[in-house]
């Protein structure tokens, strides 16, 4: 079975679907037309599905509720960033028609590739040794909306034996993919904090209590966390992304707002960073006779950590259906993934797909206005999905895995996401 040839035969469809989605992007929480587009394609393919309000679309191919089931995921939301007309070398073949909103993370490609895989798998449904579940996720960039999808699966007792997801990656050339062991994407702890002091005239700082002075001490304390409080054997990065206070040079402000975050590859390291952060800002504010409030915080969220046996299953599928020459080692990425929440419940493999072609100008970083992808990579992504699905359903070896003991709502409370 030459699934790569079958995928390449869908190149025109893949390009058309991806360009339609790229031209009509919708940001997190607003993907109504994108959902309709996906459902329309699934109707064409004769695939049964359900629309999960605020969550996305779940499709079902082959088997029944008792069949061994593998879940394939794609995300669909765009970013609130103004796209540039050109990529790294030339004008892009398609541009967003929505000012200030654009697919600059490749989710248009992700959706198109899973649709292509769905079409081919549906044609093979009588031969599948199990069931394939399609997981089209809304609001990935917002992170927490995957809860609606996981909650639906949990409450309806839908069987999922394992899951697969992938992301386009500008660090690899078109024609290459990766499926690596261990941590793949980071977890995160993000925060927004307001420090309250006492403002006044700049001519009398002794009668004021500047939150700027307090923040200067917070800055020194907090930026030392990855070096002083986290083991040198662990990865933990930190950034401040926002500091705002005051309006005039001769007025000491009453308050200061700052925001930032940590990234890590072990959840316990994330908790250590968070708890140390809160302890330090509490101590510094008391020292400077200021008060503070954490106005918004998320996490520590989970990193994506591939299950070794799932990597082995996926690599067998690559070797059997695609050839080992397409695979290369890539290693960890520092961005975070909402799909990490699914890895708490299902043994998972998360891969990467190369989309860089210097001649075409694709290869700018994710979330960059110049980001573009080489559409010639789309068939390989389709085949990647299918090869994993077939290899997983064919596998008879046990997969050691202990799922999270509670519900998706319990998990989201544990990782400090708002649950409604």
Coordinates of C-alpha atoms in Angstrom, one line a residue:
X1 CA 0.0 0.0 0.0
X2 CA 1.6 3.3 -1.1
X3 CA -0.1 5.7 1.2
X4 CA 2.4 8.5 0.2
X5 CA 1.4 8.2 -3.4
X6 CA -2.3 8.3 -2.3
X7 CA -1.6 11.4 -0.3
X8 CA 0.3 13.1 -3.2
X9 CA -2.7 12.4 -5.4
X10 CA -4.6 14.8 -3.1
X11 CA -2.1 17.7 -3.6
X12 CA -4.6 19.9 -5.4
X13 CA -7.3 19.4 -2.7
X14 CA -4.8 19.9 0.1
X15 CA -3.5 23.1 -1.5
X16 CA -7.1 24.4 -2.1
X17 CA -8.3 23.6 1.4
X18 CA -5.2 25.1 3.0
X19 CA -5.5 28.3 0.9
X20 CA -9.2 28.7 1.7
X21 CA -8.5 28.4 5.4
X22 CA -5.5 30.8 5.1
X23 CA -7.6 33.4 3.3
X24 CA -10.4 33.2 5.9
X25 CA -8.7 32.9 9.3
X26 CA -10.6 33.0 12.5
X27 CA -8.9 33.5 15.9
X28 CA -9.4 31.4 19.0
X29 CA -13.0 31.1 20.1
X30 CA -14.4 32.5 16.8
X31 CA -13.8 29.5 14.4
X32 CA -17.5 29.1 13.4
X33 CA -16.9 29.2 9.6
X34 CA -13.9 27.0 9.9
X35 CA -16.0 24.4 11.8
X36 CA -18.6 24.6 9.0
X37 CA -15.9 24.1 6.4
X38 CA -14.6 21.0 8.2
X39 CA -18.0 19.6 8.6
X40 CA -18.8 20.2 4.9
X41 CA -15.7 18.2 3.9
X42 CA -16.6 15.4 6.3
X43 CA -20.1 15.3 4.8
X44 CA -18.5 14.9 1.3
X45 CA -16.4 12.0 2.5
X46 CA -19.3 10.3 4.2
X47 CA -17.7 10.5 7.7
X48 CA -19.9 10.6 10.8
X49 CA -19.0 13.4 13.2
X50 CA -20.2 15.4 16.1
X51 CA -19.7 19.1 16.7
X52 CA -18.6 19.9 20.3
X53 CA -19.7 23.4 21.3
X54 CA -16.7 25.7 21.8
X55 CA -14.5 22.6 21.4
X56 CA -14.3 21.5 17.8
X57 CA -15.3 18.5 15.7
X58 CA -14.9 14.8 16.4
X59 CA -15.1 12.4 13.5
X60 CA -15.3 8.6 13.4
X61 CA -13.9 6.3 10.7
X62 CA -14.3 2.5 10.7
X63 CA -14.9 0.1 13.6
X64 CA -17.4 0.7 16.4
X65 CA -17.5 1.9 20.0
X66 CA -15.8 -1.3 21.1
X67 CA -13.0 -1.2 18.5
X68 CA -9.4 -0.4 19.3
X69 CA -9.2 3.4 18.6
X70 CA -6.5 5.8 17.6
X71 CA -7.1 9.5 17.8
X72 CA -5.6 12.0 15.2
X73 CA -5.6 15.6 16.0
X74 CA -5.4 18.9 14.1
X75 CA -5.9 22.5 15.4
X76 CA -7.7 25.2 13.4
X77 CA -7.4 28.7 15.0
X78 CA -5.5 31.6 13.7
X79 CA -3.5 34.4 15.4
X80 CA -4.3 38.0 15.9
X81 CA -1.2 39.2 14.1
X82 CA -1.1 41.3 10.9
X83 CA 0.4 39.1 8.1
X84 CA 3.2 40.4 5.9
X85 CA 2.7 40.3 2.2
X86 CA 6.0 38.5 1.6
X87 CA 7.7 35.5 3.2
X88 CA 11.5 35.3 3.3
X89 CA 12.0 35.4 -0.4
X90 CA 8.9 36.5 -2.3
X91 CA 5.2 37.3 -2.2
X92 CA 3.1 34.7 -0.5
X93 CA 0.8 32.6 -2.7
X94 CA -2.2 33.3 -0.5
X95 CA -2.8 36.1 2.0
X96 CA -5.3 36.5 4.8
X97 CA -8.4 38.5 3.8
X98 CA -9.1 39.5 7.5
X99 CA -7.1 42.5 8.8
X100 CA -5.1 41.7 11.9
X101 CA -5.8 38.0 11.8
X102 CA -3.7 35.3 10.0
X103 CA -2.6 31.7 10.1
X104 CA 1.0 32.2 11.1
X105 CA 1.4 29.0 13.1
X106 CA 0.4 26.5 10.4
X107 CA -3.0 25.5 11.7
X108 CA -4.5 25.9 8.3
X109 CA -2.0 23.3 7.1
X110 CA -2.8 21.1 10.1
X111 CA -6.5 21.1 9.3
X112 CA -6.0 20.5 5.6
X113 CA -3.7 17.6 6.3
X114 CA -6.1 15.9 8.7
X115 CA -8.9 16.3 6.2
X116 CA -6.7 14.7 3.6
X117 CA -5.9 11.8 5.9
X118 CA -9.6 11.5 6.8
X119 CA -10.6 11.2 3.1
X120 CA -8.0 8.4 2.4
X121 CA -8.8 6.5 5.7
X122 CA -12.5 6.6 4.9
X123 CA -11.7 5.0 1.6
X124 CA -9.8 2.3 3.6
X125 CA -12.3 1.9 6.4
X126 CA -13.3 -1.7 5.7
X127 CA -9.6 -2.7 5.9
X128 CA -8.8 -0.9 9.1
X129 CA -8.1 -3.1 12.1
X130 CA -9.9 -0.7 14.4
X131 CA -11.3 2.8 14.5
X132 CA -9.8 6.2 13.8
X133 CA -11.1 9.2 15.7
X134 CA -10.6 12.6 14.1
X135 CA -10.0 15.4 16.6
X136 CA -10.3 18.9 15.1
X137 CA -9.5 21.2 18.0
X138 CA -10.6 24.9 18.3
X139 CA -8.8 27.6 20.2
X140 CA -5.4 25.9 20.6
X141 CA -3.7 29.2 20.9
X142 CA -6.0 30.0 23.9
X143 CA -4.9 26.7 25.4
X144 CA -7.8 25.7 27.7
X145 CA -10.6 25.1 25.2
X146 CA -9.4 21.6 24.6
X147 CA -11.2 20.9 27.9
X148 CA -14.5 20.8 26.0
X149 CA -13.2 18.1 23.6
X150 CA -11.7 16.0 26.4
X151 CA -14.8 16.4 28.5
X152 CA -17.0 15.2 25.7
X153 CA -14.9 12.1 25.2
X154 CA -14.9 11.4 29.0
X155 CA -18.6 12.0 29.6
X156 CA -19.6 9.9 26.6
X157 CA -17.2 7.2 27.5
X158 CA -15.6 7.2 24.0
X159 CA -12.8 4.7 23.8
X160 CA -9.4 6.1 22.9
X161 CA -6.4 3.8 23.1
X162 CA -3.8 6.2 21.9
X163 CA -3.3 9.6 20.2
X164 CA -1.2 11.3 17.6
X165 CA -0.6 14.9 16.7
X166 CA 2.0 16.9 14.8
X167 CA 3.1 20.4 14.1
X168 CA 4.7 22.0 11.1
X169 CA 8.2 23.1 11.9
X170 CA 10.5 25.6 10.2
X171 CA 13.6 24.0 11.6
X172 CA 13.3 21.1 9.1
X173 CA 13.3 21.1 5.3
X174 CA 10.3 20.0 3.3
X175 CA 10.3 16.3 2.9
X176 CA 11.5 15.6 6.4
X177 CA 9.6 14.7 9.6
X178 CA 10.6 13.8 13.2
X179 CA 9.2 11.5 15.9
X180 CA 11.5 11.7 18.9
X181 CA 11.6 10.2 22.4
X182 CA 11.1 12.2 25.6
X183 CA 9.9 15.8 26.0
X184 CA 8.8 17.4 22.8
X185 CA 7.2 20.7 23.7
X186 CA 7.4 22.6 27.0
X187 CA 5.0 23.3 29.8
X188 CA 4.4 26.8 30.9
X189 CA 3.5 29.0 33.8
X190 CA 2.2 32.4 32.8
X191 CA 1.3 35.3 35.1
X192 CA 0.1 38.9 35.3
X193 CA 0.7 40.8 38.5
X194 CA -0.1 44.3 39.8
X195 CA 2.1 45.8 42.5
X196 CA 0.4 48.6 44.6
X197 CA 2.4 51.3 46.3
X198 CA 1.7 54.9 47.2
X199 CA 2.1 57.6 44.5
X200 CA 2.8 61.3 44.8
X201 CA 4.9 64.1 43.4
X202 CA 8.4 63.4 42.2
X203 CA 9.8 66.2 44.3
X204 CA 9.0 64.3 47.5
X205 CA 9.8 60.6 47.0
X206 CA 10.2 60.3 50.8
X207 CA 6.5 60.8 51.1
X208 CA 5.7 58.1 48.5
X209 CA 6.2 54.4 48.1
X210 CA 7.1 53.7 44.6
X211 CA 6.0 50.4 43.1
X212 CA 8.8 50.9 40.5
X213 CA 11.4 50.5 43.3
X214 CA 9.7 47.4 44.4
X215 CA 9.6 45.9 40.9
X216 CA 13.3 46.6 40.5
X217 CA 13.9 44.2 43.4
X218 CA 11.3 41.7 42.1
X219 CA 13.1 41.7 38.8
X220 CA 16.4 40.8 40.4
X221 CA 14.9 38.1 42.6
X222 CA 12.7 36.5 40.0
X223 CA 15.2 36.4 37.1
X224 CA 17.5 34.4 39.4
X225 CA 15.0 31.5 39.8
X226 CA 16.2 29.3 36.9
X227 CA 19.8 29.7 38.1
X228 CA 19.5 29.7 41.9
X229 CA 16.4 27.6 42.7
X230 CA 16.2 25.1 39.8
X231 CA 18.7 22.3 39.4
X232 CA 21.3 22.8 36.7
X233 CA 20.3 19.4 35.3
X234 CA 16.8 20.8 34.4
X235 CA 15.7 23.2 31.7
X236 CA 13.8 26.2 33.0
X237 CA 13.6 29.5 31.1
X238 CA 12.0 32.8 32.1
X239 CA 10.9 36.0 30.6
X240 CA 9.2 39.3 31.4
X241 CA 7.0 40.3 28.5
X242 CA 5.3 43.4 30.0
X243 CA 6.1 46.1 32.5
X244 CA 3.9 49.2 32.6
X245 CA 3.7 52.0 35.2
X246 CA 3.4 55.7 35.4
X247 CA 2.7 58.4 32.8
X248 CA 5.0 61.4 33.6
X249 CA 8.5 61.9 34.7
X250 CA 7.7 63.9 37.8
X251 CA 4.8 61.7 39.2
X252 CA 5.4 58.6 41.2
X253 CA 2.7 56.1 40.3
X254 CA 0.4 54.2 42.6
X255 CA 0.8 50.9 40.8
X256 CA 2.8 48.8 38.3
X257 CA 1.7 45.9 36.1
X258 CA 4.1 43.2 35.0
X259 CA 3.6 39.9 33.2
X260 CA 5.8 37.0 32.0
X261 CA 6.3 33.3 32.2
X262 CA 8.4 30.2 32.7
X263 CA 8.9 27.3 30.3
X264 CA 10.1 23.8 31.4
X265 CA 10.0 20.2 30.4
X266 CA 9.0 18.6 33.7
X267 CA 5.8 19.4 35.4
X268 CA 7.4 19.3 38.9
X269 CA 9.9 21.8 37.8
X270 CA 7.1 24.1 36.7
X271 CA 5.5 23.8 40.2
X272 CA 8.9 24.6 41.8
X273 CA 9.3 27.7 39.6
X274 CA 5.7 28.9 40.3
X275 CA 5.9 28.4 44.1
X276 CA 9.3 30.1 44.3
X277 CA 8.1 33.0 42.2
X278 CA 5.1 33.6 44.5
X279 CA 7.2 33.3 47.6
X280 CA 9.8 35.8 46.3
X281 CA 7.4 38.5 45.2
X282 CA 5.5 38.1 48.5
X283 CA 8.7 38.7 50.4
X284 CA 9.9 41.6 48.3
X285 CA 6.6 43.4 48.4
X286 CA 6.6 43.1 52.2
X287 CA 10.1 44.4 52.4
X288 CA 9.1 47.4 50.3
X289 CA 5.8 47.9 52.1
X290 CA 3.9 47.3 48.9
X291 CA 1.0 44.9 48.2
X292 CA 0.4 42.8 45.1
X293 CA -2.3 40.8 43.4
X294 CA -1.9 38.1 40.8
X295 CA -4.6 39.3 38.3
X296 CA -4.2 36.4 35.9
X297 CA -2.2 33.1 35.9
X298 CA -2.2 29.9 34.0
X299 CA -0.4 26.7 34.9
X300 CA 2.0 25.1 35.4
X301 CA 0.6 23.4 32.3
X302 CA 1.9 20.1 31.1
X303 CA 4.8 19.5 28.6
X304 CA 4.2 17.1 25.8
X305 CA 6.3 14.0 26.6
X306 CA 6.1 11.2 24.1
X307 CA 5.5 7.6 25.3
X308 CA 8.5 5.5 24.2
X309 CA 6.4 2.7 22.9
X310 CA 4.3 5.1 20.9
X311 CA 7.4 6.5 19.3
X312 CA 8.5 3.0 18.4
X313 CA 5.1 2.3 16.9
X314 CA 5.2 5.5 14.9
X315 CA 8.8 4.9 13.7
X316 CA 7.8 1.4 12.6
X317 CA 4.9 3.0 10.6
X318 CA 7.3 5.5 9.0
X319 CA 9.8 2.8 8.0
X320 CA 7.0 0.6 6.6
X321 CA 4.9 3.1 4.7
X322 CA 7.2 6.2 4.1
X323 CA 10.8 5.0 4.3
X324 CA 13.3 5.9 7.0
X325 CA 15.0 8.5 4.8
X326 CA 12.2 11.0 5.5
X327 CA 12.9 10.9 9.3
X328 CA 15.5 13.0 11.2
X329 CA 16.1 13.8 14.8
X330 CA 14.9 17.2 15.9
X331 CA 14.7 17.3 19.7
X332 CA 12.8 19.5 22.1
X333 CA 10.9 22.7 21.2
X334 CA 10.3 25.5 23.6
X335 CA 6.8 26.4 22.6
X336 CA 3.8 24.9 24.5
X337 CA 1.0 22.8 23.2
X338 CA -2.6 22.5 24.4
X339 CA -2.6 18.9 23.3
X340 CA -0.4 18.2 26.3
X341 CA -3.6 17.9 28.3
X342 CA -4.6 14.9 26.1
X343 CA -1.3 13.2 26.9
X344 CA -2.5 12.9 30.5
X345 CA -5.3 10.6 29.4
X346 CA -3.9 8.7 26.4
X347 CA -0.5 7.4 25.4
X348 CA 0.7 9.8 22.8
X349 CA 3.2 10.4 20.1
X350 CA 3.8 14.0 18.9
X351 CA 5.7 14.6 15.7
X352 CA 7.1 17.5 13.6
X353 CA 6.8 18.1 9.9
X354 CA 9.4 20.1 7.9
X355 CA 7.9 23.0 5.8
X356 CA 11.1 25.0 4.9
X357 CA 12.0 25.6 1.3
X358 CA 14.5 28.5 0.8
X359 CA 13.7 28.8 -2.9
X360 CA 10.1 29.5 -2.0
X361 CA 10.8 31.6 1.0
X362 CA 9.1 29.4 3.6
X363 CA 10.9 28.9 6.9
X364 CA 10.2 32.0 9.0
X365 CA 9.6 31.2 12.7
X366 CA 6.1 30.4 14.0
X367 CA 4.0 33.5 14.9
X368 CA 6.2 35.7 12.6
X369 CA 4.4 37.9 10.1
X370 CA 6.6 36.4 7.4
X371 CA 5.7 32.8 8.3
X372 CA 4.8 30.7 5.3
X373 CA 4.8 26.9 4.6
X374 CA 5.8 24.9 1.6
X375 CA 2.5 23.3 0.4
X376 CA 4.5 20.5 -1.1
X377 CA 5.0 19.2 2.4
X378 CA 1.2 18.7 2.9
X379 CA 1.1 15.1 1.4
X380 CA 3.8 13.9 3.6
X381 CA 1.9 15.2 6.6
X382 CA -1.2 13.4 5.4
X383 CA 0.8 10.2 5.1
X384 CA 2.4 10.7 8.5
X385 CA -1.1 10.7 10.1
X386 CA -2.1 7.6 8.2
X387 CA 1.1 5.7 8.8
X388 CA 0.8 6.3 12.5
X389 CA -2.9 5.3 12.6
X390 CA -2.2 2.0 10.7
X391 CA 0.9 1.2 12.7
X392 CA -0.9 1.8 16.0
X393 CA -4.0 -0.2 15.1
X394 CA -1.7 -3.1 13.9
X395 CA 0.4 -3.1 17.1
X396 CA -0.2 -5.9 19.5
X397 CA 2.5 -5.1 22.1
X398 CA 1.3 -3.6 25.4
X399 CA 1.8 0.1 26.0
X400 CA 2.7 0.8 29.6
X401 CA 0.8 3.9 30.6
X402 CA -1.0 5.2 33.7
X403 CA -3.7 7.7 32.8
X404 CA -4.6 10.7 35.0
X405 CA -6.9 9.4 37.7
X406 CA -9.5 12.1 37.6
X407 CA -11.7 13.8 35.0
X408 CA -10.6 16.4 32.5
X409 CA -12.2 19.1 34.8
X410 CA -10.1 17.8 37.6
X411 CA -6.9 18.0 35.5
X412 CA -7.7 21.6 34.5
X413 CA -8.1 22.6 38.1
X414 CA -4.8 21.0 38.9
X415 CA -3.0 23.0 36.2
X416 CA -4.9 26.2 37.2
X417 CA -6.9 26.7 34.1
X418 CA -10.4 28.2 34.5
X419 CA -13.0 25.5 34.3
X420 CA -16.6 26.4 33.3

